[in-house]
PDB file of N, CA and C in Angstrom:
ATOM      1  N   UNK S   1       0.855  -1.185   0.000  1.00 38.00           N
ATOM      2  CA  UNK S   1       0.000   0.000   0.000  1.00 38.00           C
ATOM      3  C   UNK S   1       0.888   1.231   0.000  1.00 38.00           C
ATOM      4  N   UNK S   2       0.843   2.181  -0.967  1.00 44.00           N
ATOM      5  CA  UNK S   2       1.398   3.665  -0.877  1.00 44.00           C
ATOM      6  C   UNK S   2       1.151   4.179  -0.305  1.00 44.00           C
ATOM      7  N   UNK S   3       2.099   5.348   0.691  1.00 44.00           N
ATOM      8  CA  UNK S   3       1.831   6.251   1.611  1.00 44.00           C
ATOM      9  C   UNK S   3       1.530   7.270   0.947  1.00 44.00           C
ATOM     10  N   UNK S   4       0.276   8.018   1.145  1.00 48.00           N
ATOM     11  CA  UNK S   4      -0.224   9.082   0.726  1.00 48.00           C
ATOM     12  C   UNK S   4       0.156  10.095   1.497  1.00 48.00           C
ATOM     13  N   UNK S   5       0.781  11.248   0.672  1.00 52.00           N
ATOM     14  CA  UNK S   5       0.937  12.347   0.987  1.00 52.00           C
ATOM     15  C   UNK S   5       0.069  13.192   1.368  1.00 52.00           C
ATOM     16  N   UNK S   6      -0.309  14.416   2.582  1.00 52.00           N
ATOM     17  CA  UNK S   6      -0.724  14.918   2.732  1.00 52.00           C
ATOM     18  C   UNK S   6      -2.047  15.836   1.604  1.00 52.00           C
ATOM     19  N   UNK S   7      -1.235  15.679   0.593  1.00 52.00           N
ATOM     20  CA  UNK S   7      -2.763  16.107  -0.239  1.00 52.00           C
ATOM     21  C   UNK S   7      -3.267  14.928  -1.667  1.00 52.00           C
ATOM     22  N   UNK S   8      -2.970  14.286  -0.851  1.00 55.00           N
ATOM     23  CA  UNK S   8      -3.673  12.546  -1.197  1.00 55.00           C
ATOM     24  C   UNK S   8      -3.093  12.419  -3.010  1.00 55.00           C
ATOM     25  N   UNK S   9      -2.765  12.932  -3.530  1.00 56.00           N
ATOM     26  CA  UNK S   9      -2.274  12.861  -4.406  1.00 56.00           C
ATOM     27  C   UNK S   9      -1.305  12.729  -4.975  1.00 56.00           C
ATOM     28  N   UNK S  10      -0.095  12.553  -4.150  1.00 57.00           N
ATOM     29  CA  UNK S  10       0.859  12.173  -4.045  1.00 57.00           C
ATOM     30  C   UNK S  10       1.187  11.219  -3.738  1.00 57.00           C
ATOM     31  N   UNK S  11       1.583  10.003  -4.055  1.00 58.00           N
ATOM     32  CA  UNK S  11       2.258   8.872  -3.773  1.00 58.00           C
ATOM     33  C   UNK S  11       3.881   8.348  -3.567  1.00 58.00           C
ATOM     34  N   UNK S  12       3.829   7.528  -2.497  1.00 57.00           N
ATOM     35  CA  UNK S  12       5.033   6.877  -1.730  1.00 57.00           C
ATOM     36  C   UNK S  12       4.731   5.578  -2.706  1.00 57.00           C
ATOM     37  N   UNK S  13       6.033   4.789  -3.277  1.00 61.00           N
ATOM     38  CA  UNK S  13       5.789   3.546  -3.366  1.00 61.00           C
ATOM     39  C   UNK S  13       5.624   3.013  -4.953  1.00 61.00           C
ATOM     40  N   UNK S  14       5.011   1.930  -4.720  1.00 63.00           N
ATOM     41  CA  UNK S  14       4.854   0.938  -6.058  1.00 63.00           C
ATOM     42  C   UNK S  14       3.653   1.654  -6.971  1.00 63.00           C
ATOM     43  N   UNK S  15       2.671   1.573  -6.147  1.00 77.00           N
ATOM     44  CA  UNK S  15       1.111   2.369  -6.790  1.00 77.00           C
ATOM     45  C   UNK S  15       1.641   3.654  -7.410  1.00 77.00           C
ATOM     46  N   UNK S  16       1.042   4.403  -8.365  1.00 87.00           N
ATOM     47  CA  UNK S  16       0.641   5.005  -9.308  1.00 87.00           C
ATOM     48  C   UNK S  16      -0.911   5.918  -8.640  1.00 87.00           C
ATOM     49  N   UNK S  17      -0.816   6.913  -8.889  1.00 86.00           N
ATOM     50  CA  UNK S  17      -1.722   7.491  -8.558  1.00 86.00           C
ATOM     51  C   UNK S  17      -3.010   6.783  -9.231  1.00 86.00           C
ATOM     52  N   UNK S  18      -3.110   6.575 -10.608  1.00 89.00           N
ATOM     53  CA  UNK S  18      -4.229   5.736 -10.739  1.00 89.00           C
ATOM     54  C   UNK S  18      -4.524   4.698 -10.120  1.00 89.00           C
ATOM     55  N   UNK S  19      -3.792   3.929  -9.877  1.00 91.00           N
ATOM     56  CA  UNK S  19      -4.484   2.650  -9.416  1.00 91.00           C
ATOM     57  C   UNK S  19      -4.790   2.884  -8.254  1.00 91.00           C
ATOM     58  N   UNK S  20      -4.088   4.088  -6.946  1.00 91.00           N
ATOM     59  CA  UNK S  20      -4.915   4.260  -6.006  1.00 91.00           C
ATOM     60  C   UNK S  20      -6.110   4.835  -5.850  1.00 91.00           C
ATOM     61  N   UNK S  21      -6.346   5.586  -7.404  1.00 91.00           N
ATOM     62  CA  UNK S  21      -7.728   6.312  -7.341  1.00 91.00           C
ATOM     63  C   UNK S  21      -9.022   4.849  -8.454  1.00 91.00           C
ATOM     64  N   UNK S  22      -8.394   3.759  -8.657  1.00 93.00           N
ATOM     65  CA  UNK S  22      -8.942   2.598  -9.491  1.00 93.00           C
ATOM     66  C   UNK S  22      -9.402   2.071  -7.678  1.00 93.00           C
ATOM     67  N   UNK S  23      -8.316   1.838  -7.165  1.00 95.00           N
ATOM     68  CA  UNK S  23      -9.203   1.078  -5.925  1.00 95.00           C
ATOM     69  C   UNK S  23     -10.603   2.229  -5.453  1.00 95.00           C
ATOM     70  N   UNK S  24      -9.805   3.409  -5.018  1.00 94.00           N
ATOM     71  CA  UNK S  24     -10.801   4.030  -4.341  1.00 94.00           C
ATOM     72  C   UNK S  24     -12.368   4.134  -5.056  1.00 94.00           C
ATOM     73  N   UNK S  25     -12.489   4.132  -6.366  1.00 95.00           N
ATOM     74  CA  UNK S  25     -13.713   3.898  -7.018  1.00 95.00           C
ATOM     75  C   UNK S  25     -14.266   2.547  -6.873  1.00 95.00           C
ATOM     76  N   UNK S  26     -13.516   1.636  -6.720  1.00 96.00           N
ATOM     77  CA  UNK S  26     -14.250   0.662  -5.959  1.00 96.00           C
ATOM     78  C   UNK S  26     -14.245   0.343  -4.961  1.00 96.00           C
ATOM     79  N   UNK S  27     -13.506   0.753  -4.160  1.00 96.00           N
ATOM     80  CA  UNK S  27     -14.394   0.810  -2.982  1.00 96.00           C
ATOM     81  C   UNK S  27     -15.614   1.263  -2.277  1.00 96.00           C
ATOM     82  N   UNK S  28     -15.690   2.685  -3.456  1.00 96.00           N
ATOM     83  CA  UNK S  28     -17.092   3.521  -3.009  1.00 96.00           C
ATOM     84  C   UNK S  28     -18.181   2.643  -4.111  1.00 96.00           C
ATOM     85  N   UNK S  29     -17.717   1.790  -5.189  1.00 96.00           N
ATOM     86  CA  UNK S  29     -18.795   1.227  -6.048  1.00 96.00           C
ATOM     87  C   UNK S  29     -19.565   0.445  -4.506  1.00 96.00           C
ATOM     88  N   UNK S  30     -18.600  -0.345  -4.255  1.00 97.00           N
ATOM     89  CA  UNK S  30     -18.994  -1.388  -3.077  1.00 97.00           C
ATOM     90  C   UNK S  30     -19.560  -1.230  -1.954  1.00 97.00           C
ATOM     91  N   UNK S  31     -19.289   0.443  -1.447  1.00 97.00           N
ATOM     92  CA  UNK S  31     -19.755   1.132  -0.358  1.00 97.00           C
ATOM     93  C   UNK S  31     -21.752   1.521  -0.798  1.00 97.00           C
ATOM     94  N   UNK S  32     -21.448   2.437  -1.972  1.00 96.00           N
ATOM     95  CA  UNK S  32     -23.212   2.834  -2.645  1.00 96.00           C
ATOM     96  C   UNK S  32     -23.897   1.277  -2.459  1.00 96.00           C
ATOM     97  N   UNK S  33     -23.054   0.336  -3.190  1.00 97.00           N
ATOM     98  CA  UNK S  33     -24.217  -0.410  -3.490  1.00 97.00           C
ATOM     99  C   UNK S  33     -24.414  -1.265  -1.790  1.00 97.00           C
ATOM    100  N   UNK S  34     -23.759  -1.044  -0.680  1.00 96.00           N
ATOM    101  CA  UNK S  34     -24.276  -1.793  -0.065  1.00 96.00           C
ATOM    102  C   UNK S  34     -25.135  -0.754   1.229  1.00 96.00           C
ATOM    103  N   UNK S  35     -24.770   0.522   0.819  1.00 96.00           N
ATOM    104  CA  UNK S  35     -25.783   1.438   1.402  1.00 96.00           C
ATOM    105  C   UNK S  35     -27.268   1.244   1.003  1.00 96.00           C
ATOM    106  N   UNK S  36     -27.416   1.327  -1.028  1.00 96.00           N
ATOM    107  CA  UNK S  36     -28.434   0.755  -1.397  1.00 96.00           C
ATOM    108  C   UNK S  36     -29.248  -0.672  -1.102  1.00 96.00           C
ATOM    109  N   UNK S  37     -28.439  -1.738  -0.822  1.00 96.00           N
ATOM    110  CA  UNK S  37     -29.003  -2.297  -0.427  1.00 96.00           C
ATOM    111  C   UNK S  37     -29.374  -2.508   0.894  1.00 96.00           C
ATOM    112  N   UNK S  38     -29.014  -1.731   1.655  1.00 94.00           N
ATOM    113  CA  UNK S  38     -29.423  -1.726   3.493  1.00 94.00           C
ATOM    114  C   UNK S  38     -30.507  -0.417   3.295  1.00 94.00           C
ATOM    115  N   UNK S  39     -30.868   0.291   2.668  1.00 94.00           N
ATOM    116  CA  UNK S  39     -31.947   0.715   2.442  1.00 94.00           C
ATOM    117  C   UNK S  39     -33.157   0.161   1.753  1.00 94.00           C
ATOM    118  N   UNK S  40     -33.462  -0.862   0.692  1.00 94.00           N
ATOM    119  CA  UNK S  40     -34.145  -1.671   0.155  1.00 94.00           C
ATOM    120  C   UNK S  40     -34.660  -2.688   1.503  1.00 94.00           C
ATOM    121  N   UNK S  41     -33.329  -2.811   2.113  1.00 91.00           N
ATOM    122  CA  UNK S  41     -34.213  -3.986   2.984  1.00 91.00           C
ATOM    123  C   UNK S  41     -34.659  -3.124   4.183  1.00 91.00           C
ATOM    124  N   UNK S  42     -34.211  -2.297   4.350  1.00 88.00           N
ATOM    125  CA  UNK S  42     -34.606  -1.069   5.776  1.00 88.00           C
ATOM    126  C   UNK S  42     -36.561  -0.963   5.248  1.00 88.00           C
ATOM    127  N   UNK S  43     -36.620  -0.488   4.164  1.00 89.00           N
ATOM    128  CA  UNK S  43     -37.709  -0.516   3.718  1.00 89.00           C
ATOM    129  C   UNK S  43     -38.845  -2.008   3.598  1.00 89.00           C
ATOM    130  N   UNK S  44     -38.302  -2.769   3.330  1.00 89.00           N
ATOM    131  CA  UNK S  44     -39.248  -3.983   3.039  1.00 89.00           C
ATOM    132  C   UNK S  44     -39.071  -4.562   4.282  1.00 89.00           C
ATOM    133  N   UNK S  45     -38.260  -4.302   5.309  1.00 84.00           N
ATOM    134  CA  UNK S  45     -38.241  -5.391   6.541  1.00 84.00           C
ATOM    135  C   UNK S  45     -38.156  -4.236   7.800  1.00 84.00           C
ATOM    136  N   UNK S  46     -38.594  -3.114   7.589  1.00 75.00           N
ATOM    137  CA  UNK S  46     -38.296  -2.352   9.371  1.00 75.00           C
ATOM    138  C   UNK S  46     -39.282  -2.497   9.723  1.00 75.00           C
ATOM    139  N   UNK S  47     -40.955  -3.262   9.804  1.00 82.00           N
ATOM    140  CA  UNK S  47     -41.764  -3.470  10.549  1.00 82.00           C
ATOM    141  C   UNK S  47     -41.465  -4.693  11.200  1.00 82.00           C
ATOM    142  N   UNK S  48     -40.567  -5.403  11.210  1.00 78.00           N
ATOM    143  CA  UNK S  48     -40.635  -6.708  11.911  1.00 78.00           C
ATOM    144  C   UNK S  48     -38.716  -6.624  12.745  1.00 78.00           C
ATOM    145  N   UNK S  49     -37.956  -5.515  12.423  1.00 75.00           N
ATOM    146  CA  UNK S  49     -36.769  -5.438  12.879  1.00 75.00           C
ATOM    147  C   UNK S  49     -36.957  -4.436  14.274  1.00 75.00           C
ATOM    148  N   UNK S  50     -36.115  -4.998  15.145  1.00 84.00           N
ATOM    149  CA  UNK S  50     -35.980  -4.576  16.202  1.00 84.00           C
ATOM    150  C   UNK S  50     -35.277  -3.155  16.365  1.00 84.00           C
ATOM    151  N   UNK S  51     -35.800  -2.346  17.412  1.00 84.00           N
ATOM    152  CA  UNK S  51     -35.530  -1.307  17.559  1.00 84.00           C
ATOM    153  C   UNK S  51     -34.280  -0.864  17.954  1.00 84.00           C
ATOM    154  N   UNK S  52     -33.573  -1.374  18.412  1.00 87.00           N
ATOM    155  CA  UNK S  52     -31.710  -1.350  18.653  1.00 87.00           C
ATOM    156  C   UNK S  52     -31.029  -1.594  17.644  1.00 87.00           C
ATOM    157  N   UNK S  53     -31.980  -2.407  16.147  1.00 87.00           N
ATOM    158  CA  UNK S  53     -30.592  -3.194  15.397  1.00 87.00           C
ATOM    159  C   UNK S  53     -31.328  -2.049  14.195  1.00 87.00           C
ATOM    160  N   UNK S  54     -32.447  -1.581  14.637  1.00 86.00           N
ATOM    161  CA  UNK S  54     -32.486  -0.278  13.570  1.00 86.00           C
ATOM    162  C   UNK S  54     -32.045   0.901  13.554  1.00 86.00           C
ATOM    163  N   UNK S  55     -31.654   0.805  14.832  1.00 89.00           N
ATOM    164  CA  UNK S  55     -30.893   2.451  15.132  1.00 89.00           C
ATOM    165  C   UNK S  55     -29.369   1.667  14.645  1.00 89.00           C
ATOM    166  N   UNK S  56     -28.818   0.681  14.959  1.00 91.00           N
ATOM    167  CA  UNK S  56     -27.416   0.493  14.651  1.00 91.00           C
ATOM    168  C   UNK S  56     -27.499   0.640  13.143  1.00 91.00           C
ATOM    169  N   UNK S  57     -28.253   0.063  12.671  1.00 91.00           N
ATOM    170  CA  UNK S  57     -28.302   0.210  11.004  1.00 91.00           C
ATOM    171  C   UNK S  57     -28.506   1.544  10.677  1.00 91.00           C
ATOM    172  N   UNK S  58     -29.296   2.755  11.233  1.00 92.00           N
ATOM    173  CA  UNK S  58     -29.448   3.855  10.322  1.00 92.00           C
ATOM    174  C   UNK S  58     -27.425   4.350  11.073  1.00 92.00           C
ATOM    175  N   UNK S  59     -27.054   4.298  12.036  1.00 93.00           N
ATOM    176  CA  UNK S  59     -25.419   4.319  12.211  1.00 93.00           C
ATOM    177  C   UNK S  59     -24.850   4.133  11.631  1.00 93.00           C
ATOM    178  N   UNK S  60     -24.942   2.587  11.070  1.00 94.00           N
ATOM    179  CA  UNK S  60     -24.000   2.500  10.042  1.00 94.00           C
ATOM    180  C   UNK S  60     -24.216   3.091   8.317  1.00 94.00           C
ATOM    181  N   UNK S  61     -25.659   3.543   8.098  1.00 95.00           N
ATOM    182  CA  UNK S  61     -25.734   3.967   7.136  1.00 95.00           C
ATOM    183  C   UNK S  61     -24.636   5.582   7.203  1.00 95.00           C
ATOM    184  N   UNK S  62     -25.336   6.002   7.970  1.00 94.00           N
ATOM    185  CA  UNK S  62     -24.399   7.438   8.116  1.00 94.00           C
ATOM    186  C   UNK S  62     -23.375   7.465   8.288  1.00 94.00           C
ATOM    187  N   UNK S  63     -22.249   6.435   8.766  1.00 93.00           N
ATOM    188  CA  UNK S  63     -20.779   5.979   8.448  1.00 93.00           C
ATOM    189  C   UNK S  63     -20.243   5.807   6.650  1.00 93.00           C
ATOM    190  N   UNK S  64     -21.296   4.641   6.480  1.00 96.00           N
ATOM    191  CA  UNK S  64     -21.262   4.717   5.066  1.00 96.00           C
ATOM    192  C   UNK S  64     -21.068   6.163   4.221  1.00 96.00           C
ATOM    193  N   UNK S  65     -22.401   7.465   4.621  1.00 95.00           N
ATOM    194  CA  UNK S  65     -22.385   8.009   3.504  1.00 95.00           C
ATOM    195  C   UNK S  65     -21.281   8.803   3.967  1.00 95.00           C
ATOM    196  N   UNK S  66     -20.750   9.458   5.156  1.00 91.00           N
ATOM    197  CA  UNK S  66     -19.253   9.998   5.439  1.00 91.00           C
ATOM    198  C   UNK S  66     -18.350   9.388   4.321  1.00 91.00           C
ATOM    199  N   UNK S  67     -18.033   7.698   4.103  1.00 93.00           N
ATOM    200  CA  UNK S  67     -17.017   7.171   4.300  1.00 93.00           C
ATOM    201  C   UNK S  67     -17.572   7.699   2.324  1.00 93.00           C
ATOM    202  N   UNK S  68     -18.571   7.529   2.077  1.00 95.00           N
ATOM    203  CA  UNK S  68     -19.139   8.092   0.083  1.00 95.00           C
ATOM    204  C   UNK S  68     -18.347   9.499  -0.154  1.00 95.00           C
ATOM    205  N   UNK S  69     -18.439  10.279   1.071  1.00 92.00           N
ATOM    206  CA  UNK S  69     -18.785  11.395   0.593  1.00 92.00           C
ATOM    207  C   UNK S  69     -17.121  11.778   0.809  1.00 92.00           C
ATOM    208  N   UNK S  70     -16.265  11.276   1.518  1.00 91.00           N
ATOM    209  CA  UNK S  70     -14.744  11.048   1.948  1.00 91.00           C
ATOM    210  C   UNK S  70     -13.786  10.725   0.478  1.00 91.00           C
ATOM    211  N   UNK S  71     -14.038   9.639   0.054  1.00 93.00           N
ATOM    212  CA  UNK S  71     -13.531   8.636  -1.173  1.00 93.00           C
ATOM    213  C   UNK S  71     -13.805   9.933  -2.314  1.00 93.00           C
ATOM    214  N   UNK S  72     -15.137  10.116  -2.819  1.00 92.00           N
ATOM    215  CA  UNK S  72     -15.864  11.541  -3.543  1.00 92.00           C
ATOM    216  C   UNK S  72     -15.089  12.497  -3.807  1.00 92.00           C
ATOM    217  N   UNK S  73     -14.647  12.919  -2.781  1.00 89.00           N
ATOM    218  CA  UNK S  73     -13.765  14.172  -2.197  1.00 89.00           C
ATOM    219  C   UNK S  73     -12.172  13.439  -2.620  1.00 89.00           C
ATOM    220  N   UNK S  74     -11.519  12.577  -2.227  1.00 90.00           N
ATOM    221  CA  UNK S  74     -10.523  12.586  -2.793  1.00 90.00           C
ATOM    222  C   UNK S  74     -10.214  11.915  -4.190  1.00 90.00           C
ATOM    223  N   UNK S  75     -11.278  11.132  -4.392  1.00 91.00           N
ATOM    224  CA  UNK S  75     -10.973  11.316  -6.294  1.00 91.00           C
ATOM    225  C   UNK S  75     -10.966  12.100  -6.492  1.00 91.00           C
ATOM    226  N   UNK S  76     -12.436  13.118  -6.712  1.00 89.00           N
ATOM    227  CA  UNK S  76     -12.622  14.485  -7.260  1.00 89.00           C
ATOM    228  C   UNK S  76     -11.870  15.566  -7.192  1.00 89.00           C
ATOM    229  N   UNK S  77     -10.755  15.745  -6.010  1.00 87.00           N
ATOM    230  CA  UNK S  77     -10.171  16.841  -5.897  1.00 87.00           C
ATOM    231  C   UNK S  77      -8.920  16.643  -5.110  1.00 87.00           C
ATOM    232  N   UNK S  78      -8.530  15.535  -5.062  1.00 86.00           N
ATOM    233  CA  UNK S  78      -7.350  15.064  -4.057  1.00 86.00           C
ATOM    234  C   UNK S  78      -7.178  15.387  -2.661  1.00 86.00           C
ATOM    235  N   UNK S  79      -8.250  15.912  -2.405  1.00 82.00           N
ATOM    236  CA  UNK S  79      -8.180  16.203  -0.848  1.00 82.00           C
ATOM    237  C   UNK S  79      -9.550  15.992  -0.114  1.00 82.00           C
ATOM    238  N   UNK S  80      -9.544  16.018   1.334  1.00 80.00           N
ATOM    239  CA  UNK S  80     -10.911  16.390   1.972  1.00 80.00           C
ATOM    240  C   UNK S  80     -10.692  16.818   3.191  1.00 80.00           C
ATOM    241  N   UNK S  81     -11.441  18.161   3.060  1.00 77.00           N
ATOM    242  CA  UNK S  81     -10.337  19.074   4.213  1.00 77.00           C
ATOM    243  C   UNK S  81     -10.952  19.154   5.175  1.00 77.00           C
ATOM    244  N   UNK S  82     -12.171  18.455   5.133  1.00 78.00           N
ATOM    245  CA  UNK S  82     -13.072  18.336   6.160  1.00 78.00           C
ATOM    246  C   UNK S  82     -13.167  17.098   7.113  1.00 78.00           C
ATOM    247  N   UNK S  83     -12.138  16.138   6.604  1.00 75.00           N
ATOM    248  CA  UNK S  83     -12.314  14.498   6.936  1.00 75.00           C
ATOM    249  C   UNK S  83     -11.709  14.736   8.235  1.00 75.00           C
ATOM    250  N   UNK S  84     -10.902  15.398   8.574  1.00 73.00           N
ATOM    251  CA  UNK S  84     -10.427  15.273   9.942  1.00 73.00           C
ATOM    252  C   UNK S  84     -11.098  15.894  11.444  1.00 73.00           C
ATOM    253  N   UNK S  85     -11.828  16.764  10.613  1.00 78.00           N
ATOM    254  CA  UNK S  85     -12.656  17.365  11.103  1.00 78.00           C
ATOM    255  C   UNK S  85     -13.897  16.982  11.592  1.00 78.00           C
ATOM    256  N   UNK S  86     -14.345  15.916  10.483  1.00 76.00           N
ATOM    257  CA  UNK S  86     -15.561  15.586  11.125  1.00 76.00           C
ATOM    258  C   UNK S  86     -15.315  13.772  12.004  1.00 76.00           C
ATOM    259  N   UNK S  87     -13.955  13.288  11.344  1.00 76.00           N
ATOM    260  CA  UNK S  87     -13.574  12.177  12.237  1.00 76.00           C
ATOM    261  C   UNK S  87     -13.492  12.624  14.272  1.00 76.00           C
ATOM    262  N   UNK S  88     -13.087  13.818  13.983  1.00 81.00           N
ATOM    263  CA  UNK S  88     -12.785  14.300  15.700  1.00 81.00           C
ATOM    264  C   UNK S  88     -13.807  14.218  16.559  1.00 81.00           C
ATOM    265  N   UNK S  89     -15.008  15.202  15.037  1.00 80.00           N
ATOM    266  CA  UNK S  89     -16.752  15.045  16.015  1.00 80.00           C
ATOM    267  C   UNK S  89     -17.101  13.738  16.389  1.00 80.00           C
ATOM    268  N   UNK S  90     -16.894  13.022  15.229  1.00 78.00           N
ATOM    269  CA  UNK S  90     -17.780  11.857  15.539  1.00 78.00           C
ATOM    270  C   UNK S  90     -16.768  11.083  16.675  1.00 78.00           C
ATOM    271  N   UNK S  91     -15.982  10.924  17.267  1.00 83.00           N
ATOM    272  CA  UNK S  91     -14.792  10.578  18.425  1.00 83.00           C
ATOM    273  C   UNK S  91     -15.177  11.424  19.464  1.00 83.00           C
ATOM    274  N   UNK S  92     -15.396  12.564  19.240  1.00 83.00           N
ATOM    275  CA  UNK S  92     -16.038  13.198  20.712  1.00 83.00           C
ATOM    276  C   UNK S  92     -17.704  13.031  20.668  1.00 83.00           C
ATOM    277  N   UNK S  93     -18.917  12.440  20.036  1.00 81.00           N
ATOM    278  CA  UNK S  93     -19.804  12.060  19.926  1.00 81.00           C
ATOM    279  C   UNK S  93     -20.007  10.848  20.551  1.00 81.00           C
ATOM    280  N   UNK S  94     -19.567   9.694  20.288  1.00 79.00           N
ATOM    281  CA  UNK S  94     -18.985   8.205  20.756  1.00 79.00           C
ATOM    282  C   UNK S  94     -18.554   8.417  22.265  1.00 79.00           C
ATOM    283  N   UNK S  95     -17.709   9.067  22.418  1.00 81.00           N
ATOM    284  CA  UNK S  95     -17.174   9.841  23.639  1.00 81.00           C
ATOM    285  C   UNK S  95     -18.478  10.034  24.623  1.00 81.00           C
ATOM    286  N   UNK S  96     -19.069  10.904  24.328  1.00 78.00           N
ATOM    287  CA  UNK S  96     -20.061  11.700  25.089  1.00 78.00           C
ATOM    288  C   UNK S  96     -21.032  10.172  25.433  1.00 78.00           C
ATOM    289  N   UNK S  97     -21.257   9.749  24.118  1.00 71.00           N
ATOM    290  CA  UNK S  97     -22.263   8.630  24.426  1.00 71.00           C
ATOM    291  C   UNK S  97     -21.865   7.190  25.432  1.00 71.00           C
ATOM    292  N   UNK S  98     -21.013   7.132  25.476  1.00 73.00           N
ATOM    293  CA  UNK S  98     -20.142   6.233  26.412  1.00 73.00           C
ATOM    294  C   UNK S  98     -19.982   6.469  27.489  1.00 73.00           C
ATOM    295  N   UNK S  99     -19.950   8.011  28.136  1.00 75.00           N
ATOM    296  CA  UNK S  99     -19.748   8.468  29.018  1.00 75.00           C
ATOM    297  C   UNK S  99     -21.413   8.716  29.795  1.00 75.00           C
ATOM    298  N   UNK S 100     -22.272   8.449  28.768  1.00 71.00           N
ATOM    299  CA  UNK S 100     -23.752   8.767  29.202  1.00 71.00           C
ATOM    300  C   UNK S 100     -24.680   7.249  29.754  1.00 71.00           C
ATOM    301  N   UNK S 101     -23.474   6.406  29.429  1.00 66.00           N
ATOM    302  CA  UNK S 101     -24.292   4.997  29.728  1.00 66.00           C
ATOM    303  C   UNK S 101     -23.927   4.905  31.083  1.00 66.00           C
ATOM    304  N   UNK S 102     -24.725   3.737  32.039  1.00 64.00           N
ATOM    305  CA  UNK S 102     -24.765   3.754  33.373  1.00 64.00           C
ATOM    306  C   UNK S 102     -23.226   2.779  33.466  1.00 64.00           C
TER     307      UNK S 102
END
């Protein structure tokens, strides 16, 4: 794996900037389509799914679309100047919520 330089576009190593931006498109192919499909079934099956494993699921949907909207951002423009930013919230969010359980 190449060490990416600070403005992601730069590469350490064997990889080629394309092929690290060839994975990253599939990874987000793999990411959409399995957001899409945890919404298809969110829809045809949340009357009979339990109320803890539906809140973990709309969680992990919103991980997902971060992790869409992350990948997005550094194909499209080699950077995301916001990723660190919102990794901190969601670490002091987790935080707070951990600290709120008995």
């Amino acid at each position: 794996m190449p060490h990416i330089k600070n403005n992601h576009n730069e590469c350490d190593g064997q990889d080629s900037l394309k092929e690290v931006n060839a994975r990253r498109i599939d990874q987000l192919i793999d990411l959409v389509e399995k957001h899409t499909r945890t919404e298809r079934h969110l829809e045809e099956h949340s009357n009979i799914t339990d109320l803890d494993e539906i809140k973990y699921v709309l969680e992990l949907q919103r991980q997902r679309e971060e992790q869409i909207k992350h990948l997005r951002n550094l194909i499209a423009y080699g950077k995301d100047d916001d990723f660190y930013k919102r990794e901190v919230e969601n670490i002091e969010k987790k935080s707070n919520l951990y600290r709120a359980l008995p």
